[in-house]
Amino acid sequence: MATVAEITSEAAVASNNNTTAANKNDNNNNLDSETKPTSESEFTVQKLVDMFTKLNPLAKEFFPSSYSKNNPNELHFNNFAVPVKQSANDNFPKRKRNNFNQGRRKLNGRAYRAQQEDSIRRTVYVSDIDQHVTEERLAGLFSGCGQVVDCRVCGDPHSVLRFAFVEFADEQGARAALNLGGTMLGYYPVRVLPSKTAILPVNPTFLPRSEDEREMCTRTVYCTNIDKKVSQAEVKNFFESICGEVTRLRLLGDHVHSTRIAFVEFAMAESAIIALNCSGMALGSQPVRVSPSKTPVRPRVTRPAMH
């Protein structure tokens, strides 16, 4: 069997002979090429084909140095070395890109959007809700349409009334809830429309863990859009002057958002209901938004001093 080097050498000789023969044919204009049974080029091509068929697949040129000779009849992709591109930064560690994890993140993103779209189809938007209507009472109104998964009542800064989002376990419940538009709840007929947004879930660790904490939630309101220049004492004085005694207040903020939020716990549940009417009132330079709180204001845990 011939090797690649031998075949290459023979091909070069044949190519030179073909070039010499072609030059002789050009100089002899009296010869008729059609009278030849086979041309020199056809002969050369056929000769090359014959030579390449003699290649030995087990020749040394076809195998890398890492190939194991113990089993020459079996080829593995792992036996072939992967070329590595050298660069000036080879001495520094590189962070490899994990395409699998990137694909998984994209998949998780698509799955999250699909989950959000499914949640929106199962949610209705309820407006014109009386201030005295609780989330439990609102959920009870829609419980006849299907299983209510979540109910979130929010303060409307542009109205004395409130709005809410009610999420059902399936789309049939949400479609049935649309028929309750115009139902009297308290002193006003509610409006029910398909929701354009899903209910943002609450961290389960923040939800009430006992009956005492559930009772605390009835006395607590959740405030947003609070001016950053307003102090905690000013927030407390604002609600106490209108609603009643404040027993606990938690004012929160960060460097990312332009406003702050607060949880205000009152001594009486009636004060929390009155505080809902404060939604839209100016607190500092911003209109505050007030909604019922789903989480209690837990006392801060004091850590023991280090000795």
PDB file of N, CA, C and O in Angstrom, residues 143-209:
ATOM      1  N   SER A 143     -65.572  33.226  45.518  1.00  0.00           N
ATOM      2  CA  SER A 143     -65.339  31.803  45.779  1.00  0.00           C
ATOM      3  C   SER A 143     -66.350  30.917  45.067  1.00  0.00           C
ATOM      4  O   SER A 143     -66.075  29.740  44.810  1.00  0.00           O
ATOM      5  N   GLY A 144     -67.530  31.469  44.743  1.00  0.00           N
ATOM      6  CA  GLY A 144     -68.520  30.677  44.011  1.00  0.00           C
ATOM      7  C   GLY A 144     -68.147  30.441  42.561  1.00  0.00           C
ATOM      8  O   GLY A 144     -68.741  29.576  41.898  1.00  0.00           O
ATOM      9  N   CYS A 145     -67.173  31.187  42.048  1.00  0.00           N
ATOM     10  CA  CYS A 145     -66.743  31.031  40.647  1.00  0.00           C
ATOM     11  C   CYS A 145     -65.685  29.954  40.493  1.00  0.00           C
ATOM     12  O   CYS A 145     -65.487  29.421  39.404  1.00  0.00           O
ATOM     13  N   GLY A 146     -64.983  29.653  41.565  1.00  0.00           N
ATOM     14  CA  GLY A 146     -63.906  28.674  41.525  1.00  0.00           C
ATOM     15  C   GLY A 146     -62.979  28.890  42.698  1.00  0.00           C
ATOM     16  O   GLY A 146     -63.181  29.790  43.527  1.00  0.00           O
ATOM     17  N   GLN A 147     -61.970  28.074  42.790  1.00  0.00           N
ATOM     18  CA  GLN A 147     -61.019  28.172  43.886  1.00  0.00           C
ATOM     19  C   GLN A 147     -60.184  29.438  43.750  1.00  0.00           C
ATOM     20  O   GLN A 147     -59.512  29.654  42.739  1.00  0.00           O
ATOM     21  N   VAL A 148     -60.220  30.295  44.775  1.00  0.00           N
ATOM     22  CA  VAL A 148     -59.443  31.533  44.782  1.00  0.00           C
ATOM     23  C   VAL A 148     -58.051  31.228  45.339  1.00  0.00           C
ATOM     24  O   VAL A 148     -57.912  30.784  46.480  1.00  0.00           O
ATOM     25  N   VAL A 149     -57.020  31.476  44.533  1.00  0.00           N
ATOM     26  CA  VAL A 149     -55.644  31.214  44.936  1.00  0.00           C
ATOM     27  C   VAL A 149     -55.075  32.386  45.723  1.00  0.00           C
ATOM     28  O   VAL A 149     -54.394  32.211  46.730  1.00  0.00           O
ATOM     29  N   ASP A 150     -55.362  33.612  45.280  1.00  0.00           N
ATOM     30  CA  ASP A 150     -54.832  34.797  45.943  1.00  0.00           C
ATOM     31  C   ASP A 150     -55.778  35.961  45.695  1.00  0.00           C
ATOM     32  O   ASP A 150     -56.470  36.016  44.665  1.00  0.00           O
ATOM     33  N   CYS A 151     -55.797  36.889  46.647  1.00  0.00           N
ATOM     34  CA  CYS A 151     -56.626  38.086  46.549  1.00  0.00           C
ATOM     35  C   CYS A 151     -55.811  39.246  47.108  1.00  0.00           C
ATOM     36  O   CYS A 151     -55.354  39.189  48.250  1.00  0.00           O
ATOM     37  N   ARG A 152     -55.625  40.290  46.308  1.00  0.00           N
ATOM     38  CA  ARG A 152     -54.789  41.413  46.712  1.00  0.00           C
ATOM     39  C   ARG A 152     -55.561  42.716  46.515  1.00  0.00           C
ATOM     40  O   ARG A 152     -55.849  43.110  45.376  1.00  0.00           O
ATOM     41  N   VAL A 153     -55.898  43.385  47.607  1.00  0.00           N
ATOM     42  CA  VAL A 153     -56.602  44.668  47.564  1.00  0.00           C
ATOM     43  C   VAL A 153     -55.572  45.784  47.650  1.00  0.00           C
ATOM     44  O   VAL A 153     -54.653  45.736  48.473  1.00  0.00           O
ATOM     45  N   CYS A 154     -55.717  46.809  46.800  1.00  0.00           N
ATOM     46  CA  CYS A 154     -54.773  47.927  46.743  1.00  0.00           C
ATOM     47  C   CYS A 154     -55.524  49.250  46.830  1.00  0.00           C
ATOM     48  O   CYS A 154     -56.682  49.357  46.405  1.00  0.00           O
ATOM     49  N   GLY A 155     -54.847  50.238  47.375  1.00  0.00           N
ATOM     50  CA  GLY A 155     -55.433  51.568  47.443  1.00  0.00           C
ATOM     51  C   GLY A 155     -55.303  52.293  46.126  1.00  0.00           C
ATOM     52  O   GLY A 155     -54.280  52.201  45.447  1.00  0.00           O
ATOM     53  N   ASP A 156     -56.351  53.025  45.752  1.00  0.00           N
ATOM     54  CA  ASP A 156     -56.339  53.800  44.518  1.00  0.00           C
ATOM     55  C   ASP A 156     -56.060  55.258  44.855  1.00  0.00           C
ATOM     56  O   ASP A 156     -56.882  55.920  45.499  1.00  0.00           O
ATOM     57  N   PRO A 157     -54.904  55.813  44.454  1.00  0.00           N
ATOM     58  CA  PRO A 157     -54.590  57.193  44.820  1.00  0.00           C
ATOM     59  C   PRO A 157     -55.480  58.224  44.143  1.00  0.00           C
ATOM     60  O   PRO A 157     -55.507  59.382  44.552  1.00  0.00           O
ATOM     61  N   HIS A 158     -56.225  57.812  43.124  1.00  0.00           N
ATOM     62  CA  HIS A 158     -57.093  58.740  42.401  1.00  0.00           C
ATOM     63  C   HIS A 158     -58.554  58.620  42.805  1.00  0.00           C
ATOM     64  O   HIS A 158     -59.416  59.254  42.201  1.00  0.00           O
ATOM     65  N   SER A 159     -58.847  57.817  43.794  1.00  0.00           N
ATOM     66  CA  SER A 159     -60.237  57.609  44.182  1.00  0.00           C
ATOM     67  C   SER A 159     -60.309  57.241  45.655  1.00  0.00           C
ATOM     68  O   SER A 159     -59.333  56.756  46.245  1.00  0.00           O
ATOM     69  N   VAL A 160     -61.503  57.475  46.249  1.00  0.00           N
ATOM     70  CA  VAL A 160     -61.718  57.051  47.634  1.00  0.00           C
ATOM     71  C   VAL A 160     -61.956  55.551  47.688  1.00  0.00           C
ATOM     72  O   VAL A 160     -61.896  54.945  48.768  1.00  0.00           O
ATOM     73  N   LEU A 161     -62.234  54.948  46.538  1.00  0.00           N
ATOM     74  CA  LEU A 161     -62.438  53.507  46.470  1.00  0.00           C
ATOM     75  C   LEU A 161     -61.108  52.806  46.218  1.00  0.00           C
ATOM     76  O   LEU A 161     -60.074  53.438  46.030  1.00  0.00           O
ATOM     77  N   ARG A 162     -61.151  51.492  46.206  1.00  0.00           N
ATOM     78  CA  ARG A 162     -59.946  50.707  46.015  1.00  0.00           C
ATOM     79  C   ARG A 162     -60.126  49.738  44.852  1.00  0.00           C
ATOM     80  O   ARG A 162     -61.223  49.585  44.318  1.00  0.00           O
ATOM     81  N   PHE A 163     -59.031  49.080  44.481  1.00  0.00           N
ATOM     82  CA  PHE A 163     -59.087  48.054  43.432  1.00  0.00           C
ATOM     83  C   PHE A 163     -58.376  46.815  43.950  1.00  0.00           C
ATOM     84  O   PHE A 163     -57.666  46.858  44.962  1.00  0.00           O
ATOM     85  N   ALA A 164     -58.558  45.703  43.247  1.00  0.00           N
ATOM     86  CA  ALA A 164     -57.989  44.436  43.711  1.00  0.00           C
ATOM     87  C   ALA A 164     -57.722  43.514  42.531  1.00  0.00           C
ATOM     88  O   ALA A 164     -58.236  43.719  41.422  1.00  0.00           O
ATOM     89  N   PHE A 165     -56.907  42.505  42.792  1.00  0.00           N
ATOM     90  CA  PHE A 165     -56.622  41.438  41.832  1.00  0.00           C
ATOM     91  C   PHE A 165     -56.986  40.118  42.504  1.00  0.00           C
ATOM     92  O   PHE A 165     -56.572  39.854  43.637  1.00  0.00           O
ATOM     93  N   VAL A 166     -57.761  39.320  41.798  1.00  0.00           N
ATOM     94  CA  VAL A 166     -58.192  38.023  42.320  1.00  0.00           C
ATOM     95  C   VAL A 166     -57.713  36.948  41.357  1.00  0.00           C
ATOM     96  O   VAL A 166     -58.058  36.963  40.169  1.00  0.00           O
ATOM     97  N   GLU A 167     -56.922  36.013  41.859  1.00  0.00           N
ATOM     98  CA  GLU A 167     -56.379  34.935  41.035  1.00  0.00           C
ATOM     99  C   GLU A 167     -57.074  33.625  41.376  1.00  0.00           C
ATOM    100  O   GLU A 167     -57.242  33.292  42.552  1.00  0.00           O
ATOM    101  N   PHE A 168     -57.457  32.898  40.329  1.00  0.00           N
ATOM    102  CA  PHE A 168     -58.143  31.617  40.491  1.00  0.00           C
ATOM    103  C   PHE A 168     -57.202  30.467  40.131  1.00  0.00           C
ATOM    104  O   PHE A 168     -56.135  30.670  39.552  1.00  0.00           O
ATOM    105  N   ALA A 169     -57.634  29.261  40.473  1.00  0.00           N
ATOM    106  CA  ALA A 169     -56.827  28.076  40.192  1.00  0.00           C
ATOM    107  C   ALA A 169     -56.842  27.717  38.715  1.00  0.00           C
ATOM    108  O   ALA A 169     -55.922  27.044  38.228  1.00  0.00           O
ATOM    109  N   ASP A 170     -57.866  28.147  37.967  1.00  0.00           N
ATOM    110  CA  ASP A 170     -57.945  27.838  36.545  1.00  0.00           C
ATOM    111  C   ASP A 170     -58.602  28.992  35.802  1.00  0.00           C
ATOM    112  O   ASP A 170     -59.147  29.928  36.411  1.00  0.00           O
ATOM    113  N   GLU A 171     -58.563  28.938  34.482  1.00  0.00           N
ATOM    114  CA  GLU A 171     -59.119  30.008  33.652  1.00  0.00           C
ATOM    115  C   GLU A 171     -60.643  30.028  33.715  1.00  0.00           C
ATOM    116  O   GLU A 171     -61.250  31.096  33.554  1.00  0.00           O
ATOM    117  N   GLN A 172     -61.275  28.875  33.937  1.00  0.00           N
ATOM    118  CA  GLN A 172     -62.741  28.843  34.010  1.00  0.00           C
ATOM    119  C   GLN A 172     -63.246  29.717  35.146  1.00  0.00           C
ATOM    120  O   GLN A 172     -64.251  30.422  35.010  1.00  0.00           O
ATOM    121  N   GLY A 173     -62.545  29.699  36.288  1.00  0.00           N
ATOM    122  CA  GLY A 173     -62.945  30.534  37.407  1.00  0.00           C
ATOM    123  C   GLY A 173     -62.841  32.009  37.077  1.00  0.00           C
ATOM    124  O   GLY A 173     -63.715  32.812  37.451  1.00  0.00           O
ATOM    125  N   ALA A 174     -61.784  32.400  36.361  1.00  0.00           N
ATOM    126  CA  ALA A 174     -61.617  33.799  35.983  1.00  0.00           C
ATOM    127  C   ALA A 174     -62.698  34.237  35.002  1.00  0.00           C
ATOM    128  O   ALA A 174     -63.225  35.359  35.113  1.00  0.00           O
ATOM    129  N   ARG A 175     -63.065  33.370  34.064  1.00  0.00           N
ATOM    130  CA  ARG A 175     -64.128  33.731  33.110  1.00  0.00           C
ATOM    131  C   ARG A 175     -65.480  33.841  33.813  1.00  0.00           C
ATOM    132  O   ARG A 175     -66.282  34.732  33.507  1.00  0.00           O
ATOM    133  N   ALA A 176     -65.727  32.962  34.773  1.00  0.00           N
ATOM    134  CA  ALA A 176     -66.995  33.029  35.510  1.00  0.00           C
ATOM    135  C   ALA A 176     -67.059  34.282  36.367  1.00  0.00           C
ATOM    136  O   ALA A 176     -68.145  34.857  36.572  1.00  0.00           O
ATOM    137  N   ALA A 177     -65.905  34.746  36.875  1.00  0.00           N
ATOM    138  CA  ALA A 177     -65.880  35.935  37.733  1.00  0.00           C
ATOM    139  C   ALA A 177     -66.275  37.188  36.967  1.00  0.00           C
ATOM    140  O   ALA A 177     -66.772  38.157  37.571  1.00  0.00           O
ATOM    141  N   LEU A 178     -66.082  37.216  35.655  1.00  0.00           N
ATOM    142  CA  LEU A 178     -66.453  38.392  34.867  1.00  0.00           C
ATOM    143  C   LEU A 178     -67.956  38.657  34.910  1.00  0.00           C
ATOM    144  O   LEU A 178     -68.393  39.791  34.717  1.00  0.00           O
ATOM    145  N   ASN A 179     -68.739  37.636  35.196  1.00  0.00           N
ATOM    146  CA  ASN A 179     -70.197  37.795  35.265  1.00  0.00           C
ATOM    147  C   ASN A 179     -70.644  38.502  36.539  1.00  0.00           C
ATOM    148  O   ASN A 179     -71.821  38.872  36.655  1.00  0.00           O
ATOM    149  N   LEU A 180     -69.736  38.681  37.510  1.00  0.00           N
ATOM    150  CA  LEU A 180     -70.106  39.325  38.777  1.00  0.00           C
ATOM    151  C   LEU A 180     -69.937  40.841  38.722  1.00  0.00           C
ATOM    152  O   LEU A 180     -70.133  41.515  39.745  1.00  0.00           O
ATOM    153  N   GLY A 181     -69.586  41.372  37.573  1.00  0.00           N
ATOM    154  CA  GLY A 181     -69.493  42.820  37.424  1.00  0.00           C
ATOM    155  C   GLY A 181     -70.849  43.469  37.690  1.00  0.00           C
ATOM    156  O   GLY A 181     -71.873  43.039  37.165  1.00  0.00           O
ATOM    157  N   GLY A 182     -70.865  44.509  38.528  1.00  0.00           N
ATOM    158  CA  GLY A 182     -72.115  45.175  38.897  1.00  0.00           C
ATOM    159  C   GLY A 182     -72.702  44.673  40.200  1.00  0.00           C
ATOM    160  O   GLY A 182     -73.719  45.215  40.667  1.00  0.00           O
ATOM    161  N   THR A 183     -72.092  43.644  40.815  1.00  0.00           N
ATOM    162  CA  THR A 183     -72.596  43.124  42.085  1.00  0.00           C
ATOM    163  C   THR A 183     -72.319  44.129  43.207  1.00  0.00           C
ATOM    164  O   THR A 183     -71.220  44.677  43.307  1.00  0.00           O
ATOM    165  N   MET A 184     -73.338  44.383  44.041  1.00  0.00           N
ATOM    166  CA  MET A 184     -73.173  45.301  45.169  1.00  0.00           C
ATOM    167  C   MET A 184     -72.310  44.643  46.241  1.00  0.00           C
ATOM    168  O   MET A 184     -72.599  43.546  46.700  1.00  0.00           O
ATOM    169  N   LEU A 185     -71.237  45.313  46.610  1.00  0.00           N
ATOM    170  CA  LEU A 185     -70.359  44.835  47.668  1.00  0.00           C
ATOM    171  C   LEU A 185     -70.097  46.028  48.575  1.00  0.00           C
ATOM    172  O   LEU A 185     -69.349  46.932  48.220  1.00  0.00           O
ATOM    173  N   GLY A 186     -70.729  46.032  49.724  1.00  0.00           N
ATOM    174  CA  GLY A 186     -70.708  47.229  50.569  1.00  0.00           C
ATOM    175  C   GLY A 186     -71.711  48.228  50.026  1.00  0.00           C
ATOM    176  O   GLY A 186     -72.875  47.906  49.802  1.00  0.00           O
ATOM    177  N   TYR A 187     -71.249  49.449  49.757  1.00  0.00           N
ATOM    178  CA  TYR A 187     -72.147  50.486  49.253  1.00  0.00           C
ATOM    179  C   TYR A 187     -71.988  50.753  47.767  1.00  0.00           C
ATOM    180  O   TYR A 187     -72.661  51.632  47.216  1.00  0.00           O
ATOM    181  N   TYR A 188     -71.126  49.994  47.092  1.00  0.00           N
ATOM    182  CA  TYR A 188     -70.849  50.281  45.689  1.00  0.00           C
ATOM    183  C   TYR A 188     -70.869  48.989  44.868  1.00  0.00           C
ATOM    184  O   TYR A 188     -70.483  47.924  45.358  1.00  0.00           O
ATOM    185  N   PRO A 189     -71.307  49.071  43.604  1.00  0.00           N
ATOM    186  CA  PRO A 189     -71.214  47.905  42.707  1.00  0.00           C
ATOM    187  C   PRO A 189     -69.784  47.783  42.169  1.00  0.00           C
ATOM    188  O   PRO A 189     -69.185  48.767  41.734  1.00  0.00           O
ATOM    189  N   VAL A 190     -69.256  46.596  42.214  1.00  0.00           N
ATOM    190  CA  VAL A 190     -67.876  46.393  41.769  1.00  0.00           C
ATOM    191  C   VAL A 190     -67.823  46.195  40.262  1.00  0.00           C
ATOM    192  O   VAL A 190     -68.789  45.731  39.640  1.00  0.00           O
ATOM    193  N   ARG A 191     -66.700  46.549  39.687  1.00  0.00           N
ATOM    194  CA  ARG A 191     -66.432  46.304  38.265  1.00  0.00           C
ATOM    195  C   ARG A 191     -65.398  45.188  38.165  1.00  0.00           C
ATOM    196  O   ARG A 191     -64.403  45.173  38.904  1.00  0.00           O
ATOM    197  N   VAL A 192     -65.629  44.264  37.252  1.00  0.00           N
ATOM    198  CA  VAL A 192     -64.727  43.120  37.086  1.00  0.00           C
ATOM    199  C   VAL A 192     -64.285  43.054  35.624  1.00  0.00           C
ATOM    200  O   VAL A 192     -65.114  43.001  34.722  1.00  0.00           O
ATOM    201  N   LEU A 193     -62.983  43.058  35.412  1.00  0.00           N
ATOM    202  CA  LEU A 193     -62.415  43.008  34.071  1.00  0.00           C
ATOM    203  C   LEU A 193     -61.258  41.995  34.038  1.00  0.00           C
ATOM    204  O   LEU A 193     -60.692  41.667  35.088  1.00  0.00           O
ATOM    205  N   PRO A 194     -60.897  41.495  32.857  1.00  0.00           N
ATOM    206  CA  PRO A 194     -59.710  40.635  32.772  1.00  0.00           C
ATOM    207  C   PRO A 194     -58.471  41.424  33.189  1.00  0.00           C
ATOM    208  O   PRO A 194     -58.329  42.604  32.856  1.00  0.00           O
ATOM    209  N   SER A 195     -57.583  40.782  33.902  1.00  0.00           N
ATOM    210  CA  SER A 195     -56.384  41.460  34.393  1.00  0.00           C
ATOM    211  C   SER A 195     -55.298  41.479  33.325  1.00  0.00           C
ATOM    212  O   SER A 195     -55.190  40.565  32.504  1.00  0.00           O
ATOM    213  N   LYS A 196     -54.509  42.556  33.333  1.00  0.00           N
ATOM    214  CA  LYS A 196     -53.375  42.666  32.431  1.00  0.00           C
ATOM    215  C   LYS A 196     -52.060  42.310  33.115  1.00  0.00           C
ATOM    216  O   LYS A 196     -51.014  42.259  32.460  1.00  0.00           O
ATOM    217  N   THR A 197     -52.117  42.090  34.421  1.00  0.00           N
ATOM    218  CA  THR A 197     -50.906  41.756  35.184  1.00  0.00           C
ATOM    219  C   THR A 197     -51.197  40.599  36.126  1.00  0.00           C
ATOM    220  O   THR A 197     -52.355  40.333  36.470  1.00  0.00           O
ATOM    221  N   ALA A 198     -50.137  39.934  36.530  1.00  0.00           N
ATOM    222  CA  ALA A 198     -50.248  38.849  37.504  1.00  0.00           C
ATOM    223  C   ALA A 198     -49.971  39.402  38.902  1.00  0.00           C
ATOM    224  O   ALA A 198     -49.373  40.465  39.061  1.00  0.00           O
ATOM    225  N   ILE A 199     -50.418  38.684  39.905  1.00  0.00           N
ATOM    226  CA  ILE A 199     -50.166  39.081  41.289  1.00  0.00           C
ATOM    227  C   ILE A 199     -48.753  38.680  41.661  1.00  0.00           C
ATOM    228  O   ILE A 199     -48.371  37.515  41.522  1.00  0.00           O
ATOM    229  N   LEU A 200     -47.986  39.642  42.122  1.00  0.00           N
ATOM    230  CA  LEU A 200     -46.622  39.345  42.556  1.00  0.00           C
ATOM    231  C   LEU A 200     -46.677  38.557  43.851  1.00  0.00           C
ATOM    232  O   LEU A 200     -47.248  39.020  44.842  1.00  0.00           O
ATOM    233  N   PRO A 201     -46.120  37.350  43.882  1.00  0.00           N
ATOM    234  CA  PRO A 201     -46.226  36.528  45.091  1.00  0.00           C
ATOM    235  C   PRO A 201     -45.452  37.138  46.253  1.00  0.00           C
ATOM    236  O   PRO A 201     -44.442  37.814  46.070  1.00  0.00           O
ATOM    237  N   VAL A 202     -45.942  36.896  47.464  1.00  0.00           N
ATOM    238  CA  VAL A 202     -45.296  37.375  48.684  1.00  0.00           C
ATOM    239  C   VAL A 202     -44.360  36.292  49.199  1.00  0.00           C
ATOM    240  O   VAL A 202     -44.676  35.099  49.134  1.00  0.00           O
ATOM    241  N   ASN A 203     -43.218  36.710  49.687  1.00  0.00           N
ATOM    242  CA  ASN A 203     -42.278  35.760  50.280  1.00  0.00           C
ATOM    243  C   ASN A 203     -42.972  35.011  51.417  1.00  0.00           C
ATOM    244  O   ASN A 203     -43.463  35.631  52.361  1.00  0.00           O
ATOM    245  N   PRO A 204     -43.067  33.688  51.349  1.00  0.00           N
ATOM    246  CA  PRO A 204     -43.804  32.936  52.384  1.00  0.00           C
ATOM    247  C   PRO A 204     -43.280  33.165  53.796  1.00  0.00           C
ATOM    248  O   PRO A 204     -44.043  33.057  54.755  1.00  0.00           O
ATOM    249  N   THR A 205     -42.001  33.502  53.927  1.00  0.00           N
ATOM    250  CA  THR A 205     -41.461  33.720  55.271  1.00  0.00           C
ATOM    251  C   THR A 205     -42.009  34.981  55.911  1.00  0.00           C
ATOM    252  O   THR A 205     -41.916  35.148  57.133  1.00  0.00           O
ATOM    253  N   PHE A 206     -42.588  35.883  55.096  1.00  0.00           N
ATOM    254  CA  PHE A 206     -43.141  37.118  55.634  1.00  0.00           C
ATOM    255  C   PHE A 206     -44.613  36.983  56.016  1.00  0.00           C
ATOM    256  O   PHE A 206     -45.154  37.863  56.687  1.00  0.00           O
ATOM    257  N   LEU A 207     -45.270  35.934  55.574  1.00  0.00           N
ATOM    258  CA  LEU A 207     -46.699  35.768  55.844  1.00  0.00           C
ATOM    259  C   LEU A 207     -46.934  35.447  57.316  1.00  0.00           C
ATOM    260  O   LEU A 207     -46.036  34.941  58.006  1.00  0.00           O
ATOM    261  N   PRO A 208     -48.139  35.737  57.828  1.00  0.00           N
ATOM    262  CA  PRO A 208     -48.422  35.456  59.248  1.00  0.00           C
ATOM    263  C   PRO A 208     -48.295  33.974  59.566  1.00  0.00           C
ATOM    264  O   PRO A 208     -48.718  33.112  58.792  1.00  0.00           O
ATOM    265  N   ARG A 209     -47.720  33.667  60.740  1.00  0.00           N
ATOM    266  CA  ARG A 209     -47.482  32.295  61.151  1.00  0.00           C
ATOM    267  C   ARG A 209     -48.411  31.838  62.272  1.00  0.00           C
ATOM    268  O   ARG A 209     -48.396  30.672  62.655  1.00  0.00           O
TER     269      ARG A 209
END
